[in-house]
Short mmCIF file of C-alpha atoms and ligand atoms in Angstrom, two decimals:
data_model
loop_
_atom_site.label_atom_id
_atom_site.label_comp_id
_atom_site.label_asym_id
_atom_site.label_seq_id
_atom_site.Cartn_x
_atom_site.Cartn_y
_atom_site.Cartn_z
CA UNK A 17 19.73 -75.10 55.45
CA UNK A 18 21.66 -76.58 58.33
CA UNK A 19 19.94 -78.38 61.38
CA UNK A 20 21.92 -76.07 63.27
CA UNK A 21 20.55 -73.03 61.38
CA UNK A 22 16.99 -74.40 61.28
CA UNK A 23 17.00 -74.39 65.07
CA UNK A 24 17.85 -71.00 65.56
CA UNK A 25 14.98 -69.83 63.10
CA UNK A 26 12.92 -72.86 65.66
CA UNK A 27 14.14 -71.15 69.01
CA UNK A 28 12.17 -67.74 67.47
CA UNK A 29 9.33 -69.41 66.25
CA UNK A 30 9.03 -71.55 70.28
CA UNK A 31 10.12 -68.34 72.23
CA UNK A 32 6.25 -67.58 72.90
CA UNK A 33 4.92 -70.94 73.78
CA UNK A 34 3.61 -70.88 77.38
CA UNK A 35 5.34 -73.64 79.52
CA UNK A 36 8.24 -74.15 77.77
CA UNK A 37 11.60 -73.68 79.01
CA UNK A 38 14.04 -73.38 75.78
CA UNK A 39 18.14 -73.30 76.05
CA UNK A 40 20.90 -73.28 73.85
CA UNK A 41 23.36 -72.81 76.24
CA UNK A 42 26.66 -74.69 75.91
CA UNK A 43 26.86 -75.98 79.24
CA UNK A 44 22.75 -77.02 78.64
CA UNK A 45 23.72 -78.29 75.21
CA UNK A 46 26.59 -80.55 76.25
CA UNK A 47 25.15 -81.75 79.41
CA UNK A 48 21.40 -83.11 77.46
CA UNK A 49 23.42 -84.43 74.41
CA UNK A 50 24.94 -87.44 76.62
CA UNK A 51 23.66 -90.47 78.40
CA UNK A 52 26.14 -93.15 80.07
CA UNK A 53 27.14 -94.79 76.62
CA UNK A 54 30.91 -93.87 78.24
CA UNK A 55 30.89 -97.69 79.84
CA UNK A 56 31.06 -98.81 75.99
CA UNK A 57 34.43 -97.47 74.77
CA UNK A 58 33.00 -98.14 70.98
CA UNK A 59 29.94 -95.91 71.92
CA UNK A 60 32.28 -93.19 73.41
CA UNK A 61 33.89 -92.86 70.48
CA UNK A 62 30.89 -92.93 68.25
CA UNK A 63 28.68 -90.80 69.85
CA UNK A 64 31.04 -87.91 71.78
CA UNK A 65 31.08 -85.33 69.24
CA UNK A 66 27.26 -85.70 68.66
CA UNK A 67 25.35 -82.23 70.02
CA UNK A 68 21.94 -80.92 70.01
CA UNK A 69 21.67 -77.60 68.78
CA UNK A 70 18.19 -76.51 71.33
CA UNK A 71 17.40 -77.71 74.93
CA UNK A 72 13.39 -77.46 75.47
CA UNK A 73 11.63 -78.23 78.35
CA UNK A 74 8.25 -78.45 78.35
CA UNK A 75 5.67 -78.58 81.59
CA UNK A 76 2.27 -78.92 79.78
CA UNK A 77 0.99 -81.16 76.92
CA UNK A 78 0.17 -77.95 75.15
CA UNK A 79 3.97 -76.93 75.08
CA UNK A 80 4.87 -80.92 74.08
CA UNK A 81 2.32 -80.45 71.28
CA UNK A 82 4.28 -77.40 69.86
CA UNK A 83 7.40 -78.84 69.80
CA UNK A 84 6.63 -81.65 68.12
CA UNK A 85 4.37 -79.20 65.18
CA UNK A 86 7.70 -76.71 64.85
CA UNK A 87 9.96 -79.76 64.71
CA UNK A 88 8.06 -81.11 61.92
CA UNK A 89 7.13 -78.15 60.22
CA UNK A 90 11.27 -77.40 59.85
CA UNK A 91 12.19 -80.98 59.63
CA UNK A 92 14.64 -80.43 62.61
CA UNK A 93 15.06 -83.74 64.42
CA UNK A 94 13.89 -84.27 68.03
CA UNK A 95 15.23 -86.53 70.22
CA UNK A 96 13.38 -86.91 73.76
CA UNK A 97 15.54 -87.74 77.44
CA UNK A 98 14.29 -88.60 80.30
CA UNK A 99 16.68 -88.58 82.87
CA UNK A 100 19.63 -89.60 80.61
CA UNK A 101 20.62 -92.76 82.06
CA UNK A 102 20.81 -95.08 79.23
CA UNK A 103 23.73 -96.69 78.21
CA UNK A 104 23.28 -97.26 74.58
CA UNK A 105 23.34 -93.53 73.56
CA UNK A 106 19.38 -93.88 73.43
CA UNK A 107 18.80 -90.22 73.72
CA UNK A 108 21.88 -88.78 72.15
CA UNK A 109 20.44 -87.06 68.82
CA UNK A 110 22.83 -88.54 66.74
CA UNK A 111 21.93 -85.16 63.87
CA UNK A 112 21.59 -82.32 66.03
CA UNK A 113 18.17 -80.46 65.98
CA UNK A 114 16.61 -80.25 69.33
CA UNK A 115 16.63 -82.52 72.59
CA UNK A 116 13.26 -82.10 74.96
CA UNK A 117 13.61 -82.92 78.42
CA UNK A 118 10.43 -84.88 79.91
CA UNK A 119 11.02 -84.16 83.46
CA UNK A 120 8.61 -81.69 84.49
CA UNK A 121 5.55 -83.67 83.09
CA UNK A 122 5.61 -86.04 85.76
CA UNK A 123 2.03 -86.23 87.45
CA UNK A 124 0.97 -89.37 88.67
CA UNK A 125 -2.39 -89.44 87.12
CA UNK A 126 -4.52 -92.34 88.40
CA UNK A 127 -3.69 -95.32 90.87
CA UNK A 128 -6.79 -98.03 90.29
CA UNK A 129 -7.88 -98.84 93.92
CA UNK A 130 -8.94 -102.47 92.80
CA UNK A 131 -6.23 -103.55 90.24
CA UNK A 132 -3.39 -101.17 91.64
CA UNK A 133 -2.64 -99.91 87.60
CA UNK A 134 -1.14 -96.66 87.44
CA UNK A 135 -1.08 -94.21 84.90
CA UNK A 136 1.27 -91.94 85.29
CA UNK A 137 3.26 -88.92 82.99
CA UNK A 138 6.33 -90.00 81.12
CA UNK A 139 8.54 -87.81 83.23
CA UNK A 140 8.19 -88.77 86.62
CA UNK A 141 10.85 -90.67 88.70
CA UNK A 142 10.72 -94.20 89.26
CA UNK A 143 11.70 -93.52 92.89
CA UNK A 144 8.85 -91.23 93.49
CA UNK A 145 6.05 -93.46 91.48
CA UNK A 146 7.44 -96.22 93.63
CA UNK A 147 7.24 -94.45 96.86
CA UNK A 148 3.37 -93.29 95.80
CA UNK A 149 2.47 -96.46 95.12
CA UNK A 150 3.52 -97.77 98.26
CA UNK A 151 1.37 -95.33 100.04
CA UNK A 152 -1.74 -97.39 98.33
CA UNK A 153 -0.15 -100.78 99.19
CA UNK A 154 1.35 -101.26 95.46
CA UNK A 155 4.56 -101.37 94.13
CA UNK A 156 6.45 -101.54 90.76
CA UNK A 157 6.88 -104.66 89.78
CA UNK A 158 10.12 -104.07 87.28
CA UNK A 159 12.84 -101.18 87.93
CA UNK A 160 16.49 -100.66 86.56
CA UNK A 161 19.56 -100.32 89.20
CA UNK A 162 18.91 -96.87 88.45
CA UNK A 163 15.46 -96.67 89.86
CA UNK A 164 16.36 -93.56 91.66
CA UNK A 165 17.13 -91.05 89.01
CA UNK A 166 15.18 -92.90 85.84
CA UNK A 167 11.92 -91.79 84.64
CA UNK A 168 9.14 -94.03 83.65
CA UNK A 169 8.81 -93.38 80.38
CA UNK A 170 12.72 -93.40 79.69
CA UNK A 171 12.72 -96.97 81.48
CA UNK A 172 9.83 -98.00 79.04
CA UNK A 173 11.37 -96.58 75.59
CA UNK A 174 14.70 -97.30 76.48
CA UNK A 175 15.43 -100.12 79.05
CA UNK A 176 14.55 -103.77 79.52
CA UNK A 177 14.38 -105.19 82.71
CA UNK A 178 16.20 -105.47 85.90
CA UNK A 179 15.14 -105.86 89.59
CA UNK A 180 12.01 -107.91 89.58
CA UNK A 181 12.81 -109.60 86.36
CA UNK A 182 13.26 -112.83 88.21
CA UNK A 183 9.71 -112.74 88.92
CA UNK A 184 7.81 -110.46 86.38
CA UNK A 185 10.20 -111.13 83.43
CA UNK A 186 10.81 -108.26 80.84
CA UNK A 187 9.13 -104.89 80.29
CA UNK A 188 8.11 -106.16 76.75
CA UNK A 189 6.57 -109.56 78.33
CA UNK A 190 2.33 -109.27 78.26
CA UNK A 191 0.88 -107.80 81.08
CA UNK A 192 3.24 -105.65 82.15
CA UNK A 193 3.09 -102.33 80.04
CA UNK A 194 -0.94 -102.00 80.00
CA UNK A 195 -1.55 -98.65 77.46
CA UNK A 196 0.29 -94.96 76.21
CA UNK A 197 -0.82 -91.80 75.77
CA UNK A 198 1.46 -90.12 72.87
CA UNK A 199 1.73 -87.25 70.70
CA UNK A 200 1.98 -87.21 67.39
CA UNK A 201 4.75 -85.83 65.25
CA UNK A 202 2.66 -84.29 62.02
CA UNK A 203 1.66 -80.95 60.70
CA UNK A 204 -1.21 -80.96 63.26
CA UNK A 205 0.31 -83.78 66.19
CA UNK A 206 -2.67 -85.89 67.08
CA UNK A 207 -2.96 -86.61 71.24
CA UNK A 208 -3.67 -90.47 71.33
CA UNK A 209 -4.66 -93.29 73.51
CA UNK A 210 -2.97 -96.24 72.35
CA UNK A 211 -4.51 -99.51 73.87
CA UNK A 212 -2.20 -102.39 75.18
CA UNK A 213 -1.85 -103.86 71.62
CA UNK A 214 -1.68 -100.61 69.87
CA UNK A 215 1.20 -99.52 73.10
CA UNK A 216 3.44 -102.86 72.28
CA UNK A 217 5.76 -101.52 69.07
CA UNK A 218 6.62 -98.17 71.46
CA UNK A 219 7.80 -100.26 74.20
CA UNK A 220 11.50 -100.15 74.16
CA UNK A 221 11.64 -98.12 70.52
CA UNK A 222 14.18 -95.59 72.01
CA UNK A 223 11.75 -92.80 71.50
CA UNK A 224 11.71 -93.18 67.49
CA UNK A 225 7.73 -93.62 66.86
CA UNK A 226 5.95 -91.57 69.39
CA UNK A 227 6.06 -89.06 71.94
CA UNK A 228 4.83 -90.91 75.14
CA UNK A 229 3.20 -88.41 77.57
CA UNK A 230 1.45 -91.19 79.59
CA UNK A 231 1.53 -94.73 80.50
CA UNK A 232 -0.61 -96.88 81.88
CA UNK A 233 1.15 -100.17 84.23
CA UNK A 234 0.33 -102.93 86.18
CA UNK A 235 1.89 -103.05 89.49
CA UNK A 236 2.37 -105.82 92.56
CA UNK A 237 1.07 -105.77 96.20
CA UNK A 238 3.42 -104.36 98.64
CA UNK A 239 6.04 -106.50 100.29
CA UNK A 240 8.45 -105.47 102.66
CA UNK A 241 11.71 -107.33 101.09
CA UNK A 242 14.63 -108.94 103.00
CA UNK A 243 18.19 -108.70 102.10
CA UNK A 244 20.08 -111.84 102.00
CA UNK A 245 23.71 -112.57 100.95
CA UNK A 246 24.62 -116.37 100.33
CA UNK A 247 28.62 -117.13 100.07
CA UNK A 248 29.69 -120.15 98.16
CA UNK A 249 33.21 -121.47 98.35
CA UNK A 250 32.65 -122.99 94.50
CA UNK A 251 31.52 -121.17 91.42
CA UNK A 252 29.79 -124.80 90.36
CA UNK A 253 27.40 -125.00 93.94
CA UNK A 254 26.69 -121.27 93.53
CA UNK A 255 25.35 -121.43 89.84
CA UNK A 256 23.36 -124.85 90.61
CA UNK A 257 22.10 -123.18 93.90
CA UNK A 258 20.81 -120.08 92.22
CA UNK A 259 18.74 -122.24 89.73
CA UNK A 260 17.25 -124.05 92.39
CA UNK A 261 16.43 -121.23 94.50
CA UNK A 262 14.84 -119.01 91.38
CA UNK A 263 12.58 -122.22 90.61
CA UNK A 264 11.71 -122.72 94.54
CA UNK A 265 7.89 -121.80 95.98
CA UNK A 266 9.75 -118.48 97.41
CA UNK A 267 8.75 -115.09 96.27
CA UNK A 268 12.09 -113.41 95.46
CA UNK A 269 12.87 -109.79 93.92
CA UNK A 270 15.86 -109.86 93.18
CA UNK A 271 18.60 -113.32 92.70
CA UNK A 272 22.06 -111.95 91.55
CA UNK A 273 25.58 -113.93 91.53
CA UNK A 274 28.59 -112.08 91.80
CA UNK A 275 31.91 -114.20 90.88
CA UNK A 276 34.30 -113.74 94.04
CA UNK A 277 36.77 -111.20 92.22
CA UNK A 278 33.83 -108.71 91.84
CA UNK A 279 32.85 -108.84 95.71
CA UNK A 280 36.53 -108.48 96.33
CA UNK A 281 36.11 -105.18 94.93
CA UNK A 282 32.55 -103.86 94.92
CA UNK A 283 31.54 -101.81 98.32
CA UNK A 284 30.92 -104.20 101.14
CA UNK A 285 27.53 -103.26 101.38
CA UNK A 286 26.42 -107.20 101.82
CA UNK A 287 29.53 -108.16 104.04
CA UNK A 288 33.21 -108.06 104.12
CA UNK A 289 35.02 -110.30 101.36
CA UNK A 290 35.60 -113.42 102.27
CA UNK A 291 37.12 -115.02 99.37
CA UNK A 292 33.56 -116.88 98.35
CA UNK A 293 31.21 -115.95 94.98
CA UNK A 294 28.43 -114.33 96.69
CA UNK A 295 24.59 -114.78 95.68
CA UNK A 296 22.32 -111.35 96.58
CA UNK A 297 18.77 -111.59 97.81
CA UNK A 298 15.57 -110.23 97.93
CA UNK A 299 13.14 -112.23 99.56
CA UNK A 300 10.13 -112.03 100.86
CA UNK A 301 9.49 -112.79 105.06
CA UNK A 302 8.00 -115.81 104.13
CA UNK A 303 10.70 -117.22 101.98
CA UNK A 304 13.71 -116.94 104.90
CA UNK A 305 13.25 -119.85 106.42
CA UNK A 306 13.34 -122.05 103.09
CA UNK A 307 16.10 -119.87 102.00
CA UNK A 308 18.28 -120.55 104.93
CA UNK A 309 17.41 -124.43 105.10
CA UNK A 310 18.66 -124.78 101.45
CA UNK A 311 21.63 -122.68 101.72
CA UNK A 312 22.52 -124.56 104.54
CA UNK A 313 22.21 -128.39 103.00
CA UNK A 314 24.52 -126.75 100.26
CA UNK A 315 27.00 -125.79 102.41
CA UNK A 316 27.08 -122.61 101.94
CA UNK A 317 27.01 -119.31 104.21
CA UNK A 318 24.35 -117.87 105.49
CA UNK A 319 23.93 -113.85 105.85
CA UNK A 320 20.61 -112.41 106.73
CA UNK A 321 21.13 -108.63 106.11
CA UNK A 322 17.60 -107.43 107.85
CA UNK A 323 14.64 -105.59 106.30
CA UNK A 324 15.73 -103.31 102.92
CA UNK A 325 16.11 -99.79 103.37
CA UNK A 326 16.10 -97.92 100.22
CA UNK A 327 16.67 -94.47 101.62
CA UNK A 328 20.03 -94.74 102.16
CA UNK A 329 21.37 -96.05 98.53
CA UNK A 330 23.79 -98.60 99.75
CA UNK A 331 21.27 -101.88 99.67
CA UNK A 332 21.68 -104.74 97.08
CA UNK A 333 19.73 -103.36 94.71
CA UNK A 334 23.17 -100.91 93.87
CA UNK A 335 25.26 -103.55 93.61
CA UNK A 336 23.07 -105.69 90.68
CA UNK A 337 21.85 -105.20 87.26
CA UNK A 338 24.58 -102.56 85.67
CA UNK A 339 25.17 -101.22 89.09
CA UNK A 340 27.50 -103.79 89.08
CA UNK A 341 29.71 -102.52 86.20
CA UNK A 342 29.31 -99.26 87.96
CA UNK A 343 30.61 -100.27 91.09
CA UNK A 344 33.40 -101.88 88.96
CA UNK A 345 34.44 -99.10 86.61
CA UNK A 346 34.48 -96.95 89.82
CA UNK A 347 37.86 -99.00 90.78
CA UNK A 348 38.86 -98.99 87.20
CA UNK A 349 37.46 -97.47 83.83
CA UNK A 350 39.01 -100.18 81.97
CA UNK A 351 36.30 -102.29 82.82
CA UNK A 352 32.84 -102.40 80.12
CA UNK A 353 30.45 -105.12 80.01
CA UNK A 354 28.18 -107.40 77.78
CA UNK A 355 24.53 -108.46 78.06
CA UNK A 356 23.06 -112.09 76.97
CA UNK A 357 21.14 -114.64 77.90
CA UNK A 358 22.59 -117.87 78.69
CA UNK A 359 22.51 -121.25 77.25
CA UNK A 360 21.19 -124.40 79.33
CA UNK A 361 23.16 -126.21 80.69
CA UNK A 362 24.99 -122.47 81.71
CA UNK A 363 27.81 -124.00 83.67
CA UNK A 364 29.49 -125.35 79.90
CA UNK A 365 29.38 -122.47 78.46
CA UNK A 366 31.00 -120.35 80.68
CA UNK A 367 33.48 -122.57 81.55
CA UNK A 368 34.60 -122.80 77.76
CA UNK A 369 34.63 -118.82 77.68
CA UNK A 370 36.44 -118.62 81.39
CA UNK A 371 39.02 -121.23 79.55
CA UNK A 372 39.67 -119.06 76.68
CA UNK A 373 39.20 -115.45 78.72
CA UNK A 374 40.11 -115.98 82.21
CA UNK A 375 40.84 -112.82 84.40
CA UNK A 376 39.44 -110.63 81.52
CA UNK A 377 36.07 -112.05 81.66
CA UNK A 378 34.33 -111.91 85.49
CA UNK A 379 30.63 -113.68 85.75
CA UNK A 380 27.85 -111.39 87.09
CA UNK A 381 24.93 -113.52 86.74
CA UNK A 382 20.72 -111.84 87.01
CA UNK A 383 18.20 -115.06 87.34
CA UNK A 384 15.34 -113.91 85.06
CA UNK A 385 12.01 -115.42 83.91
CA UNK A 386 12.16 -115.15 80.13
CA UNK A 387 9.08 -115.54 78.60
CA UNK A 388 7.58 -117.76 81.70
CA UNK A 389 10.62 -119.99 82.53
CA UNK A 390 13.41 -118.93 84.64
CA UNK A 391 16.72 -118.49 82.73
CA UNK A 392 19.92 -117.18 84.06
CA UNK A 393 21.14 -113.79 82.63
CA UNK A 394 24.70 -112.84 82.25
CA UNK A 395 25.96 -108.93 82.60
CA UNK A 396 29.96 -110.19 82.44
CA UNK A 397 32.75 -107.45 83.12
CA UNK A 398 34.95 -107.37 80.28
CA UNK A 399 38.26 -105.72 80.42
CA UNK A 400 38.51 -103.66 77.65
CA UNK A 401 41.43 -104.62 75.46
CA UNK A 402 39.90 -103.21 71.79
CA UNK A 403 37.21 -103.40 69.50
CA UNK A 404 38.71 -106.64 67.70
CA UNK A 405 38.92 -108.13 70.94
CA UNK A 406 35.37 -107.49 72.08
CA UNK A 407 34.04 -108.65 68.53
CA UNK A 408 35.90 -111.99 69.14
CA UNK A 409 34.39 -112.42 73.10
CA UNK A 410 31.04 -111.63 71.43
CA UNK A 411 31.57 -114.12 68.80
CA UNK A 412 32.57 -116.87 71.06
CA UNK A 413 29.67 -116.32 73.13
CA UNK A 414 27.44 -116.48 70.64
CA UNK A 415 29.06 -120.01 69.62
CA UNK A 416 28.83 -121.14 73.06
CA UNK A 417 25.29 -120.83 72.60
CA UNK A 418 24.50 -117.19 74.62
CA UNK A 419 21.66 -115.05 72.97
CA UNK A 420 23.83 -111.33 73.28
CA UNK A 421 22.12 -108.28 73.57
CA UNK A 422 24.73 -105.73 72.85
CA UNK A 423 25.68 -103.26 74.56
CA UNK A 424 27.85 -101.41 72.05
CA UNK A 425 25.99 -100.54 69.01
CA UNK A 426 23.32 -97.96 68.65
CA UNK A 427 19.94 -99.07 67.01
CA UNK A 428 17.01 -100.37 68.82
CA UNK A 429 17.61 -103.71 66.76
CA UNK A 430 21.18 -104.38 67.07
CA UNK A 431 20.97 -103.89 71.01
CA UNK A 432 18.08 -106.78 71.17
CA UNK A 433 17.36 -109.71 69.28
CA UNK A 434 19.41 -108.36 66.31
CA UNK A 435 16.19 -107.91 63.87
CA UNK A 436 13.83 -105.75 62.53
CA UNK A 437 10.18 -105.49 64.48
CA UNK A 438 8.01 -104.84 61.57
CA UNK A 439 5.28 -103.32 64.08
CA UNK A 440 7.82 -100.89 65.08
CA UNK A 441 8.55 -99.62 61.84
CA UNK A 442 4.99 -99.52 60.92
CA UNK A 443 4.20 -97.39 63.88
CA UNK A 444 6.57 -94.95 63.51
CA UNK A 445 5.00 -94.83 59.57
CA UNK A 446 2.12 -94.11 61.37
CA UNK A 447 2.76 -91.23 64.13
CA UNK A 448 6.15 -90.01 62.37
CA UNK A 449 5.70 -90.47 58.93
CA UNK A 450 8.86 -87.78 58.21
CA UNK A 451 11.14 -89.76 60.66
CA UNK A 452 11.35 -86.49 62.87
CA UNK A 453 12.52 -88.67 66.30
CA UNK A 454 15.67 -89.78 67.22
CA UNK A 455 16.89 -90.06 63.36
CA UNK A 456 19.67 -93.18 63.20
CA UNK A 457 18.47 -95.42 65.83
CA UNK A 458 15.74 -97.55 64.27
CA UNK A 459 17.52 -99.62 61.85
CA UNK A 460 14.58 -100.79 60.19
CA UNK A 461 13.74 -97.28 59.37
CA UNK A 462 14.38 -96.95 55.87
CA UNK A 463 13.45 -93.44 54.72
P1 LIG B 22 16.82 -91.73 78.80
O1 LIG B 22 18.35 -92.20 79.21
O2 LIG B 22 16.62 -90.31 79.19
O3 LIG B 22 16.31 -92.43 77.68
C1 LIG B 22 15.87 -93.79 77.29
C2 LIG B 22 15.28 -93.66 75.83
O4 LIG B 22 14.09 -93.11 76.01
C3 LIG B 22 16.00 -93.12 74.95
O5 LIG B 22 15.85 -93.82 73.90
C4 LIG B 22 14.65 -91.01 74.70
O6 LIG B 22 14.69 -90.87 73.69
C5 LIG B 22 13.30 -92.57 74.99
N1 LIG B 22 12.82 -91.34 75.86
C6 LIG B 22 12.46 -90.94 76.85
N2 LIG B 22 11.31 -90.31 77.04
C7 LIG B 22 10.34 -90.91 76.06
C8 LIG B 22 9.34 -90.46 76.24
N3 LIG B 22 8.62 -89.33 76.89
N4 LIG B 22 8.48 -90.96 75.13
C9 LIG B 22 9.47 -91.58 74.17
N5 LIG B 22 10.67 -92.08 74.69
C10 LIG B 22 11.32 -91.88 75.47
N6 LIG B 22 18.57 -100.55 82.33
C11 LIG B 22 17.74 -101.31 82.39
O7 LIG B 22 16.80 -101.90 81.65
N7 LIG B 22 17.57 -102.09 83.73
C12 LIG B 22 18.63 -101.72 84.33
O8 LIG B 22 18.66 -102.63 85.91
C13 LIG B 22 19.47 -100.79 84.32
N8 LIG B 22 20.82 -100.77 85.24
C14 LIG B 22 21.65 -98.94 84.47
C15 LIG B 22 22.57 -99.29 85.77
C16 LIG B 22 23.06 -97.81 85.58
C17 LIG B 22 24.48 -97.77 86.20
C18 LIG B 22 23.32 -97.52 84.42
C19 LIG B 22 24.02 -96.22 84.05
C20 LIG B 22 22.03 -97.59 83.59
C21 LIG B 22 21.26 -98.68 83.69
N9 LIG B 22 20.04 -99.18 83.07
C22 LIG B 22 19.36 -99.84 82.78
C23 LIG B 22 20.01 -97.91 81.85
C24 LIG B 22 18.99 -97.07 82.38
O9 LIG B 22 19.22 -96.59 83.41
C25 LIG B 22 17.74 -97.26 81.85
O10 LIG B 22 16.76 -98.19 80.88
C26 LIG B 22 16.85 -96.10 82.40
O11 LIG B 22 15.44 -96.45 83.11
C27 LIG B 22 16.56 -95.28 81.09
O12 LIG B 22 15.71 -94.01 82.01
P2 LIG B 22 15.82 -92.46 81.59
O13 LIG B 22 14.63 -91.46 82.23
O14 LIG B 22 17.52 -92.30 82.31
O15 LIG B 22 15.98 -92.80 80.25
#
């Protein structure tokens, strides 16, 4: 029987389940089978025709369990979806079947008054979670630039880092994710509470090895971040300064550097274009004077923009991380991007790449903490000239010593370090032994 027919049977079977919305309208199928994979023309080719057969939206744990049981029984693929803002097609169903929207399962269960640890259900939006944390004097440590619309489980399962990574590293660094509650996909699905070690294999696994229903995360004390833009005539000075401030004794939440060609084209929320490369910074108030002093002595133009106003969506956050790509694609959809950790010294590698690729490669850097060290990551804009061109560029970046996190591939492994994580595969054996969850996305799963 085809997956489509099986899904119709499944629709009947699930129709009486309380707290479960079911749809097979063409509109919903098309809408909920896509994410932001169109940032990659390569992925667009691969994923544009992939469609689910059925969309379900549970609002209770019982309904989630009923879906898991029915998918397992009928051998129908099950793909989980938070807000569908991923760029790698993480929540696109490769083989049809059911897409389960987790957006109604979204309560904040507990904020520990002493440690600030938060336990929250999977579909809660990062924006809502952060607002609630703020009432207790806390905030999320790491946020994607899609923090207004993305869900917490979608971020942990499909994302990696973002605003805050300059201080707190990446989601998979020890100390950020503290525990999970999951539902297994078996004949009799189990609800399990996983400790920190058992949770790790589900972190950044694209929802392939367990349905996350709740997460426990560390948070940090709330800080009112101040926005600063610092302009440099010279690119070498800008990169040197970025390295200096990311290692200085000041509290940063964001430190992004955009080449002047990018500044010229994106919205002027950080100030008017003046022919300079620009560093965009979120800093605690007590770091402002040091930042100004360092900028002045480096011969740069220091521009204090005031306290961050998160309400408007026109702040520095919305110009950084993959929002830089979004802003550039708003001008010209031929822009796509790459993601990499730059080798040290960074300038040598960047210079050699710029020499060859010129204006087809525009530099966007993010200061990050990587395994405890301050490093520079890059999400350069790349002019789309075809797959051969992209492959050559990736080859050249690797040749220059960069570690590529390829955003033009669909598997967990190829988008990461390129190696199979045995623990992720082992977790799938335990929690999804028949391979029902998001098939085709975990390369190490050979069943
Ligand atoms: P979705 O896209 O819905 O899902 C992501 C993955 O999580 C899928 O594999 C899905 O199956 C899985 N999943 C969802 N819910 C569950 C669950 N309950 N249990 C198990 N698995 C689940 N990412 C970053 O890391 N940093 C950034 O700064 C960043 N900036 C971005 C900027 C733009 C403009 C865009 C378009 C994307 C950006 N992203 C970034 C990618 C993406 O927005 C984030 O990773 C986001 O957190 C994903 O959340 P989501 O709710 O949309 O997840």
